[in-house]
PDB file of C-alpha atoms in Angstrom:
ATOM      1  CA  UNK A   1      -0.203   0.161  -0.182  1.00 45.00           C
ATOM      2  CA  UNK A   2       2.546   2.453   0.773  1.00 39.00           C
ATOM      3  CA  UNK A   3       3.821   1.877  -2.092  1.00 47.00           C
ATOM      4  CA  UNK A   4       1.465   2.083  -4.213  1.00 51.00           C
ATOM      5  CA  UNK A   5       0.429   5.897  -2.247  1.00 51.00           C
ATOM      6  CA  UNK A   6       4.760   6.573  -3.324  1.00 48.00           C
ATOM      7  CA  UNK A   7       3.510   6.520  -6.487  1.00 50.00           C
ATOM      8  CA  UNK A   8       0.492   8.313  -6.835  1.00 50.00           C
ATOM      9  CA  UNK A   9       2.284  10.795  -4.975  1.00 48.00           C
ATOM     10  CA  UNK A  10       5.442  10.164  -7.212  1.00 49.00           C
ATOM     11  CA  UNK A  11       2.779  11.129 -10.510  1.00 50.00           C
ATOM     12  CA  UNK A  12       0.493  14.195  -9.147  1.00 44.00           C
ATOM     13  CA  UNK A  13       4.503  15.902  -8.854  1.00 48.00           C
ATOM     14  CA  UNK A  14       4.932  14.398 -12.245  1.00 49.00           C
ATOM     15  CA  UNK A  15       2.385  16.532 -12.969  1.00 46.00           C
ATOM     16  CA  UNK A  16       3.322  19.863 -11.466  1.00 42.00           C
ATOM     17  CA  UNK A  17       6.527  19.287 -13.508  1.00 47.00           C
ATOM     18  CA  UNK A  18       5.207  18.372 -16.559  1.00 44.00           C
ATOM     19  CA  UNK A  19       3.303  22.280 -16.118  1.00 41.00           C
ATOM     20  CA  UNK A  20       6.200  23.979 -15.467  1.00 40.00           C
ATOM     21  CA  UNK A  21       7.991  22.282 -18.624  1.00 46.00           C
ATOM     22  CA  UNK A  22       5.093  23.729 -21.126  1.00 42.00           C
ATOM     23  CA  UNK A  23       5.579  27.471 -19.394  1.00 43.00           C
ATOM     24  CA  UNK A  24       8.866  27.205 -19.567  1.00 43.00           C
ATOM     25  CA  UNK A  25       8.076  26.653 -23.806  1.00 46.00           C
ATOM     26  CA  UNK A  26       5.983  29.646 -23.461  1.00 42.00           C
ATOM     27  CA  UNK A  27       8.873  31.018 -22.400  1.00 42.00           C
ATOM     28  CA  UNK A  28      10.620  30.556 -24.840  1.00 44.00           C
ATOM     29  CA  UNK A  29       8.678  31.740 -27.287  1.00 44.00           C
ATOM     30  CA  UNK A  30       8.145  35.083 -25.443  1.00 41.00           C
ATOM     31  CA  UNK A  31      12.381  35.280 -26.292  1.00 40.00           C
ATOM     32  CA  UNK A  32      13.439  34.521 -22.298  1.00 40.00           C
ATOM     33  CA  UNK A  33      16.496  33.154 -22.848  1.00 43.00           C
ATOM     34  CA  UNK A  34      20.624  33.599 -22.134  1.00 46.00           C
ATOM     35  CA  UNK A  35      22.940  35.601 -23.502  1.00 44.00           C
ATOM     36  CA  UNK A  36      24.062  39.780 -23.443  1.00 40.00           C
ATOM     37  CA  UNK A  37      20.941  42.255 -24.097  1.00 37.00           C
ATOM     38  CA  UNK A  38      22.171  43.746 -27.176  1.00 42.00           C
ATOM     39  CA  UNK A  39      23.161  40.740 -28.728  1.00 40.00           C
ATOM     40  CA  UNK A  40      21.035  40.834 -32.552  1.00 54.00           C
ATOM     41  CA  UNK A  41      20.822  37.119 -33.383  1.00 89.00           C
ATOM     42  CA  UNK A  42      18.941  34.539 -31.648  1.00 94.00           C
ATOM     43  CA  UNK A  43      18.792  30.686 -31.713  1.00 97.00           C
ATOM     44  CA  UNK A  44      16.212  28.924 -30.544  1.00 98.00           C
ATOM     45  CA  UNK A  45      17.311  24.903 -28.849  1.00 99.00           C
ATOM     46  CA  UNK A  46      15.306  22.281 -27.885  1.00 99.00           C
ATOM     47  CA  UNK A  47      17.041  19.681 -25.918  1.00 98.00           C
ATOM     48  CA  UNK A  48      16.625  16.260 -24.174  1.00 97.00           C
ATOM     49  CA  UNK A  49      16.632  16.765 -20.868  1.00 95.00           C
ATOM     50  CA  UNK A  50      19.606  14.962 -20.255  1.00 96.00           C
ATOM     51  CA  UNK A  51      22.019  17.168 -21.789  1.00 97.00           C
ATOM     52  CA  UNK A  52      20.741  20.082 -19.326  1.00 97.00           C
ATOM     53  CA  UNK A  53      23.412  20.441 -17.794  1.00 97.00           C
ATOM     54  CA  UNK A  54      26.194  20.346 -20.804  1.00 98.00           C
ATOM     55  CA  UNK A  55      24.072  22.131 -23.583  1.00 99.00           C
ATOM     56  CA  UNK A  56      23.387  24.910 -20.831  1.00 98.00           C
ATOM     57  CA  UNK A  57      27.673  25.677 -20.630  1.00 98.00           C
ATOM     58  CA  UNK A  58      27.427  25.158 -24.634  1.00 98.00           C
ATOM     59  CA  UNK A  59      25.147  27.556 -25.161  1.00 98.00           C
ATOM     60  CA  UNK A  60      27.448  29.879 -22.533  1.00 98.00           C
ATOM     61  CA  UNK A  61      30.213  29.365 -23.745  1.00 98.00           C
ATOM     62  CA  UNK A  62      29.315  29.898 -27.735  1.00 98.00           C
ATOM     63  CA  UNK A  63      26.817  32.752 -26.784  1.00 97.00           C
ATOM     64  CA  UNK A  64      30.537  34.439 -25.183  1.00 96.00           C
ATOM     65  CA  UNK A  65      32.707  33.868 -28.736  1.00 94.00           C
ATOM     66  CA  UNK A  66      29.129  35.156 -31.355  1.00 96.00           C
ATOM     67  CA  UNK A  67      26.967  37.236 -29.190  1.00 93.00           C
ATOM     68  CA  UNK A  68      24.246  35.907 -30.285  1.00 96.00           C
ATOM     69  CA  UNK A  69      21.313  34.260 -28.440  1.00 95.00           C
ATOM     70  CA  UNK A  70      20.586  31.624 -27.563  1.00 98.00           C
ATOM     71  CA  UNK A  71      16.819  30.133 -25.774  1.00 98.00           C
ATOM     72  CA  UNK A  72      16.767  26.813 -24.232  1.00 98.00           C
ATOM     73  CA  UNK A  73      14.705  24.194 -23.826  1.00 98.00           C
ATOM     74  CA  UNK A  74      15.119  20.930 -21.681  1.00 98.00           C
ATOM     75  CA  UNK A  75      11.973  17.065 -22.310  1.00 96.00           C
ATOM     76  CA  UNK A  76      11.561  14.471 -22.510  1.00 95.00           C
ATOM     77  CA  UNK A  77      13.289  13.885 -26.690  1.00 96.00           C
ATOM     78  CA  UNK A  78       9.072  12.562 -27.529  1.00 95.00           C
ATOM     79  CA  UNK A  79       7.966  15.813 -26.053  1.00 96.00           C
ATOM     80  CA  UNK A  80      10.375  18.218 -28.105  1.00 98.00           C
ATOM     81  CA  UNK A  81       9.931  16.215 -31.525  1.00 98.00           C
ATOM     82  CA  UNK A  82       6.245  16.455 -31.380  1.00 98.00           C
ATOM     83  CA  UNK A  83       6.199  20.785 -30.223  1.00 98.00           C
ATOM     84  CA  UNK A  84       9.001  20.344 -33.215  1.00 98.00           C
ATOM     85  CA  UNK A  85       6.475  18.785 -35.526  1.00 97.00           C
ATOM     86  CA  UNK A  86       3.415  21.189 -34.024  1.00 97.00           C
ATOM     87  CA  UNK A  87       5.904  24.006 -35.447  1.00 95.00           C
ATOM     88  CA  UNK A  88       7.536  25.102 -32.478  1.00 96.00           C
ATOM     89  CA  UNK A  89      10.154  27.951 -33.228  1.00 95.00           C
ATOM     90  CA  UNK A  90      12.892  25.946 -32.222  1.00 98.00           C
ATOM     91  CA  UNK A  91      15.943  26.517 -35.205  1.00 98.00           C
ATOM     92  CA  UNK A  92      17.637  23.109 -33.730  1.00 99.00           C
ATOM     93  CA  UNK A  93      16.593  19.915 -32.488  1.00 99.00           C
ATOM     94  CA  UNK A  94      18.863  17.338 -30.372  1.00 99.00           C
ATOM     95  CA  UNK A  95      17.317  13.515 -29.720  1.00 98.00           C
ATOM     96  CA  UNK A  96      18.161  11.175 -26.943  1.00 97.00           C
ATOM     97  CA  UNK A  97      18.100   8.284 -29.613  1.00 96.00           C
ATOM     98  CA  UNK A  98      17.282   7.970 -33.416  1.00 97.00           C
ATOM     99  CA  UNK A  99      13.694   6.666 -33.663  1.00 96.00           C
ATOM    100  CA  UNK A 100      12.435  10.859 -32.413  1.00 97.00           C
ATOM    101  CA  UNK A 101      14.683  11.912 -34.874  1.00 98.00           C
ATOM    102  CA  UNK A 102      13.325  10.225 -37.274  1.00 98.00           C
ATOM    103  CA  UNK A 103      10.537  10.905 -36.042  1.00 98.00           C
ATOM    104  CA  UNK A 104      11.034  14.224 -37.068  1.00 98.00           C
ATOM    105  CA  UNK A 105      12.262  13.958 -40.264  1.00 98.00           C
ATOM    106  CA  UNK A 106       9.827  11.281 -41.431  1.00 98.00           C
ATOM    107  CA  UNK A 107       7.267  14.767 -41.237  1.00 98.00           C
ATOM    108  CA  UNK A 108       8.827  16.366 -42.834  1.00 98.00           C
ATOM    109  CA  UNK A 109      10.156  18.885 -38.801  1.00 98.00           C
ATOM    110  CA  UNK A 110      14.507  18.789 -39.595  1.00 98.00           C
ATOM    111  CA  UNK A 111      16.323  19.231 -42.924  1.00 98.00           C
ATOM    112  CA  UNK A 112      17.476  15.532 -42.741  1.00 98.00           C
ATOM    113  CA  UNK A 113      20.919  16.588 -44.383  1.00 98.00           C
ATOM    114  CA  UNK A 114      22.229  18.401 -41.064  1.00 98.00           C
ATOM    115  CA  UNK A 115      21.579  15.484 -39.425  1.00 98.00           C
ATOM    116  CA  UNK A 116      25.019  14.584 -37.086  1.00 98.00           C
ATOM    117  CA  UNK A 117      25.865  12.810 -33.661  1.00 98.00           C
ATOM    118  CA  UNK A 118      27.672  14.644 -31.395  1.00 98.00           C
ATOM    119  CA  UNK A 119      28.173  12.777 -28.808  1.00 98.00           C
ATOM    120  CA  UNK A 120      27.153   8.942 -27.151  1.00 98.00           C
ATOM    121  CA  UNK A 121      26.011   8.000 -23.498  1.00 98.00           C
ATOM    122  CA  UNK A 122      25.382   4.858 -20.973  1.00 97.00           C
ATOM    123  CA  UNK A 123      22.845   3.361 -19.267  1.00 98.00           C
ATOM    124  CA  UNK A 124      23.223   3.477 -15.007  1.00 98.00           C
ATOM    125  CA  UNK A 125      21.464   1.745 -12.129  1.00 98.00           C
ATOM    126  CA  UNK A 126      21.766   5.163  -9.430  1.00 98.00           C
ATOM    127  CA  UNK A 127      20.986   4.977  -5.443  1.00 97.00           C
ATOM    128  CA  UNK A 128      21.571   7.354  -2.748  1.00 96.00           C
ATOM    129  CA  UNK A 129      25.401   8.624  -2.484  1.00 96.00           C
ATOM    130  CA  UNK A 130      24.741   8.313   1.615  1.00 91.00           C
ATOM    131  CA  UNK A 131      24.706   4.225   0.863  1.00 85.00           C
ATOM    132  CA  UNK A 132      27.869   2.615   0.481  1.00 81.00           C
ATOM    133  CA  UNK A 133      25.656  -0.621  -1.884  1.00 78.00           C
ATOM    134  CA  UNK A 134      26.690  -2.908  -4.545  1.00 82.00           C
ATOM    135  CA  UNK A 135      23.026  -3.667  -6.542  1.00 92.00           C
ATOM    136  CA  UNK A 136      24.207  -6.715  -8.415  1.00 93.00           C
ATOM    137  CA  UNK A 137      21.900  -6.665 -11.892  1.00 96.00           C
ATOM    138  CA  UNK A 138      19.776  -9.643 -10.267  1.00 96.00           C
ATOM    139  CA  UNK A 139      16.517  -9.551  -9.171  1.00 96.00           C
ATOM    140  CA  UNK A 140      16.636 -10.332  -6.007  1.00 96.00           C
ATOM    141  CA  UNK A 141      19.914  -7.883  -5.267  1.00 95.00           C
ATOM    142  CA  UNK A 142      17.542  -5.136  -7.245  1.00 96.00           C
ATOM    143  CA  UNK A 143      13.441  -6.517  -5.111  1.00 96.00           C
ATOM    144  CA  UNK A 144      15.373  -6.248  -1.978  1.00 94.00           C
ATOM    145  CA  UNK A 145      17.189  -2.427  -1.968  1.00 94.00           C
ATOM    146  CA  UNK A 146      13.584  -1.021  -3.248  1.00 94.00           C
ATOM    147  CA  UNK A 147      11.840  -2.535  -0.934  1.00 94.00           C
ATOM    148  CA  UNK A 148       8.315  -1.199  -0.783  1.00 94.00           C
ATOM    149  CA  UNK A 149       9.002   1.168  -2.904  1.00 96.00           C
ATOM    150  CA  UNK A 150       9.561   2.050  -6.161  1.00 97.00           C
ATOM    151  CA  UNK A 151      12.291   1.661  -9.396  1.00 98.00           C
ATOM    152  CA  UNK A 152      12.392   5.300 -11.063  1.00 98.00           C
ATOM    153  CA  UNK A 153      12.791   5.284 -14.795  1.00 98.00           C
ATOM    154  CA  UNK A 154      11.681   7.629 -17.423  1.00 97.00           C
ATOM    155  CA  UNK A 155       8.744   5.991 -19.550  1.00 97.00           C
ATOM    156  CA  UNK A 156      10.112   3.443 -22.464  1.00 97.00           C
ATOM    157  CA  UNK A 157       6.442   4.531 -24.373  1.00 94.00           C
ATOM    158  CA  UNK A 158       7.966   8.165 -24.259  1.00 92.00           C
ATOM    159  CA  UNK A 159      10.967   8.720 -23.536  1.00 95.00           C
ATOM    160  CA  UNK A 160      14.173   7.443 -25.328  1.00 96.00           C
ATOM    161  CA  UNK A 161      16.156   7.168 -21.371  1.00 97.00           C
ATOM    162  CA  UNK A 162      13.411   4.528 -20.222  1.00 97.00           C
ATOM    163  CA  UNK A 163      12.923   2.303 -23.227  1.00 97.00           C
ATOM    164  CA  UNK A 164      17.538   2.272 -23.507  1.00 98.00           C
ATOM    165  CA  UNK A 165      16.288   1.286 -19.541  1.00 98.00           C
ATOM    166  CA  UNK A 166      13.592  -1.492 -20.598  1.00 98.00           C
ATOM    167  CA  UNK A 167      15.534  -2.864 -23.275  1.00 98.00           C
ATOM    168  CA  UNK A 168      18.243  -3.248 -20.867  1.00 98.00           C
ATOM    169  CA  UNK A 169      15.890  -4.633 -18.061  1.00 98.00           C
ATOM    170  CA  UNK A 170      14.364  -7.755 -21.290  1.00 98.00           C
ATOM    171  CA  UNK A 171      18.321  -8.385 -22.487  1.00 97.00           C
ATOM    172  CA  UNK A 172      19.061  -8.341 -18.890  1.00 98.00           C
ATOM    173  CA  UNK A 173      15.368 -11.320 -17.627  1.00 97.00           C
ATOM    174  CA  UNK A 174      15.125  -9.101 -15.251  1.00 98.00           C
ATOM    175  CA  UNK A 175      11.415  -6.590 -17.028  1.00 98.00           C
ATOM    176  CA  UNK A 176       8.838  -9.088 -16.031  1.00 97.00           C
ATOM    177  CA  UNK A 177      10.012  -9.747 -12.535  1.00 96.00           C
ATOM    178  CA  UNK A 178      10.769  -5.489 -12.101  1.00 97.00           C
ATOM    179  CA  UNK A 179       7.183  -4.326 -13.672  1.00 95.00           C
ATOM    180  CA  UNK A 180       5.213  -4.380 -10.863  1.00 96.00           C
ATOM    181  CA  UNK A 181       7.638  -2.094  -8.628  1.00 97.00           C
ATOM    182  CA  UNK A 182       8.134   0.783 -11.458  1.00 98.00           C
ATOM    183  CA  UNK A 183       7.728   4.061 -11.123  1.00 98.00           C
ATOM    184  CA  UNK A 184       7.347   5.751 -14.661  1.00 98.00           C
ATOM    185  CA  UNK A 185       8.461   9.774 -14.379  1.00 97.00           C
ATOM    186  CA  UNK A 186       8.583  12.090 -17.745  1.00 94.00           C
ATOM    187  CA  UNK A 187      11.819  11.294 -18.827  1.00 95.00           C
ATOM    188  CA  UNK A 188      15.426  11.185 -16.749  1.00 96.00           C
ATOM    189  CA  UNK A 189      16.034  13.804 -14.270  1.00 96.00           C
ATOM    190  CA  UNK A 190      12.621  13.476 -13.566  1.00 97.00           C
ATOM    191  CA  UNK A 191      13.439  10.114 -12.223  1.00 98.00           C
ATOM    192  CA  UNK A 192      17.277  11.423 -11.307  1.00 98.00           C
ATOM    193  CA  UNK A 193      15.609  13.766  -9.285  1.00 98.00           C
ATOM    194  CA  UNK A 194      13.394  10.741  -7.405  1.00 98.00           C
ATOM    195  CA  UNK A 195      16.225   8.881  -6.728  1.00 98.00           C
ATOM    196  CA  UNK A 196      18.068  12.504  -5.213  1.00 98.00           C
ATOM    197  CA  UNK A 197      15.172  13.254  -2.945  1.00 97.00           C
ATOM    198  CA  UNK A 198      14.914   9.843  -1.779  1.00 95.00           C
ATOM    199  CA  UNK A 199      11.805   9.115  -2.880  1.00 96.00           C
ATOM    200  CA  UNK A 200      13.090   6.115  -4.205  1.00 96.00           C
ATOM    201  CA  UNK A 201      16.066   3.801  -3.697  1.00 96.00           C
ATOM    202  CA  UNK A 202      16.678   3.012  -7.049  1.00 98.00           C
ATOM    203  CA  UNK A 203      16.413   4.134 -10.508  1.00 98.00           C
ATOM    204  CA  UNK A 204      18.189   3.886 -13.886  1.00 99.00           C
ATOM    205  CA  UNK A 205      19.701   7.009 -15.817  1.00 98.00           C
ATOM    206  CA  UNK A 206      22.321   8.277 -18.280  1.00 98.00           C
ATOM    207  CA  UNK A 207      25.857   8.029 -16.770  1.00 97.00           C
ATOM    208  CA  UNK A 208      25.855  11.983 -17.755  1.00 97.00           C
ATOM    209  CA  UNK A 209      23.097  12.279 -15.417  1.00 96.00           C
ATOM    210  CA  UNK A 210      24.862  10.242 -12.338  1.00 97.00           C
ATOM    211  CA  UNK A 211      27.869  12.879 -13.223  1.00 96.00           C
ATOM    212  CA  UNK A 212      26.196  15.894 -12.258  1.00 94.00           C
ATOM    213  CA  UNK A 213      23.799  15.521  -9.278  1.00 97.00           C
ATOM    214  CA  UNK A 214      26.673  14.683  -6.411  1.00 97.00           C
ATOM    215  CA  UNK A 215      23.322  13.366  -3.969  1.00 98.00           C
ATOM    216  CA  UNK A 216      23.385  10.451  -6.015  1.00 98.00           C
ATOM    217  CA  UNK A 217      26.226   7.574  -6.875  1.00 96.00           C
ATOM    218  CA  UNK A 218      26.133   4.807  -9.995  1.00 96.00           C
ATOM    219  CA  UNK A 219      25.118   1.374  -7.991  1.00 96.00           C
ATOM    220  CA  UNK A 220      25.563  -0.402 -10.960  1.00 96.00           C
ATOM    221  CA  UNK A 221      26.276  -0.154 -14.939  1.00 97.00           C
ATOM    222  CA  UNK A 222      24.980  -1.934 -17.464  1.00 98.00           C
ATOM    223  CA  UNK A 223      26.436  -3.843 -20.002  1.00 97.00           C
ATOM    224  CA  UNK A 224      26.316  -2.313 -23.357  1.00 96.00           C
ATOM    225  CA  UNK A 225      25.225  -5.083 -25.120  1.00 97.00           C
ATOM    226  CA  UNK A 226      22.097  -5.121 -23.221  1.00 98.00           C
ATOM    227  CA  UNK A 227      20.280  -2.066 -24.751  1.00 97.00           C
ATOM    228  CA  UNK A 228      21.367  -0.285 -28.407  1.00 97.00           C
ATOM    229  CA  UNK A 229      23.665   2.143 -28.460  1.00 96.00           C
ATOM    230  CA  UNK A 230      22.823   5.598 -27.022  1.00 98.00           C
ATOM    231  CA  UNK A 231      23.153   7.890 -28.855  1.00 98.00           C
ATOM    232  CA  UNK A 232      22.629  11.859 -29.840  1.00 98.00           C
ATOM    233  CA  UNK A 233      21.560  13.250 -32.988  1.00 98.00           C
ATOM    234  CA  UNK A 234      20.661  16.645 -33.365  1.00 99.00           C
ATOM    235  CA  UNK A 235      20.298  18.684 -36.750  1.00 99.00           C
ATOM    236  CA  UNK A 236      18.611  21.873 -37.724  1.00 98.00           C
ATOM    237  CA  UNK A 237      15.094  22.181 -37.668  1.00 98.00           C
ATOM    238  CA  UNK A 238      12.808  22.917 -41.060  1.00 97.00           C
ATOM    239  CA  UNK A 239      12.366  27.062 -40.546  1.00 93.00           C
ATOM    240  CA  UNK A 240      15.597  27.608 -38.389  1.00 96.00           C
ATOM    241  CA  UNK A 241      16.832  31.257 -38.670  1.00 93.00           C
ATOM    242  CA  UNK A 242      20.234  31.217 -40.575  1.00 91.00           C
ATOM    243  CA  UNK A 243      22.241  31.175 -37.768  1.00 94.00           C
ATOM    244  CA  UNK A 244      20.964  27.787 -36.376  1.00 97.00           C
ATOM    245  CA  UNK A 245      23.660  25.755 -38.873  1.00 97.00           C
ATOM    246  CA  UNK A 246      26.912  27.843 -37.007  1.00 97.00           C
ATOM    247  CA  UNK A 247      25.676  26.209 -33.429  1.00 98.00           C
ATOM    248  CA  UNK A 248      25.388  22.770 -35.372  1.00 98.00           C
ATOM    249  CA  UNK A 249      28.767  22.793 -36.220  1.00 98.00           C
ATOM    250  CA  UNK A 250      30.401  24.258 -32.966  1.00 98.00           C
ATOM    251  CA  UNK A 251      28.459  20.634 -31.298  1.00 98.00           C
ATOM    252  CA  UNK A 252      30.972  18.931 -32.239  1.00 96.00           C
ATOM    253  CA  UNK A 253      33.483  21.894 -31.971  1.00 95.00           C
ATOM    254  CA  UNK A 254      36.156  21.193 -29.602  1.00 96.00           C
ATOM    255  CA  UNK A 255      35.855  22.913 -27.230  1.00 97.00           C
ATOM    256  CA  UNK A 256      31.752  21.363 -27.176  1.00 98.00           C
ATOM    257  CA  UNK A 257      33.163  17.891 -27.082  1.00 97.00           C
ATOM    258  CA  UNK A 258      35.773  18.847 -24.305  1.00 97.00           C
ATOM    259  CA  UNK A 259      32.604  20.380 -21.818  1.00 98.00           C
ATOM    260  CA  UNK A 260      30.201  16.995 -23.556  1.00 98.00           C
ATOM    261  CA  UNK A 261      32.966  14.854 -22.235  1.00 97.00           C
ATOM    262  CA  UNK A 262      33.403  16.174 -18.697  1.00 97.00           C
ATOM    263  CA  UNK A 263      29.711  16.498 -18.576  1.00 96.00           C
ATOM    264  CA  UNK A 264      29.703  12.112 -18.544  1.00 96.00           C
ATOM    265  CA  UNK A 265      28.880  11.645 -22.129  1.00 97.00           C
ATOM    266  CA  UNK A 266      31.208  10.076 -24.156  1.00 94.00           C
ATOM    267  CA  UNK A 267      32.765  10.109 -27.301  1.00 85.00           C
ATOM    268  CA  UNK A 268      31.665   9.075 -30.046  1.00 86.00           C
ATOM    269  CA  UNK A 269      34.037   6.218 -31.776  1.00 72.00           C
TER     270      UNK A 269
END
């Protein structure tokens, strides 16, 4: 019963965070941005939630060197892809998987010739930083750690991190035994926050998420063979401004790549 009450609480909290995310998008339409007020050019970047820290720092560096405003909107890749499809004023779309980029491309929302991969990632299991417990990727070990609570993860129906998580659990024979203990979240950063706050004892997130949240630590790493390769495609949208291509190219620059690695992402092979 306690687990069910917690799950309801987490769903309500997720709904509130979704409303906040919508407000962020509306704010971007009004021109809220990073950067100096005197900048004349502006681009809007829609990026997967797991890239929040890295893209924010990259955008700040780009603004300093080009005097171009960068408006940032972060959410689940599926949410962003649908918004781009609906005509949201994004110049750049960065997805956490190829599927949502293909979705946007098939609907004529991005320029297919501009698609490029900018980073890779790993999938990990995290717990509270205060816990010294290591967790084996086995049913009994995970259930023992969860107890009456839940395992946080991004929603596998709509979010790349959730799809990767489901693939990994299925690949290890854990999906069915753990299905009733899962707490799907609107994006991977919400799942990370649930563990950081102590709402859930374990969560499936990216290595880059764990790297920037001091209140959690990695307790297990999912084998790369248990799920599809985690790669981040970026592209210029169909109705992008003329400045968009320059920012897309900057994402592959050595300075931007250094920031991505510092935030826990890995370079592409």
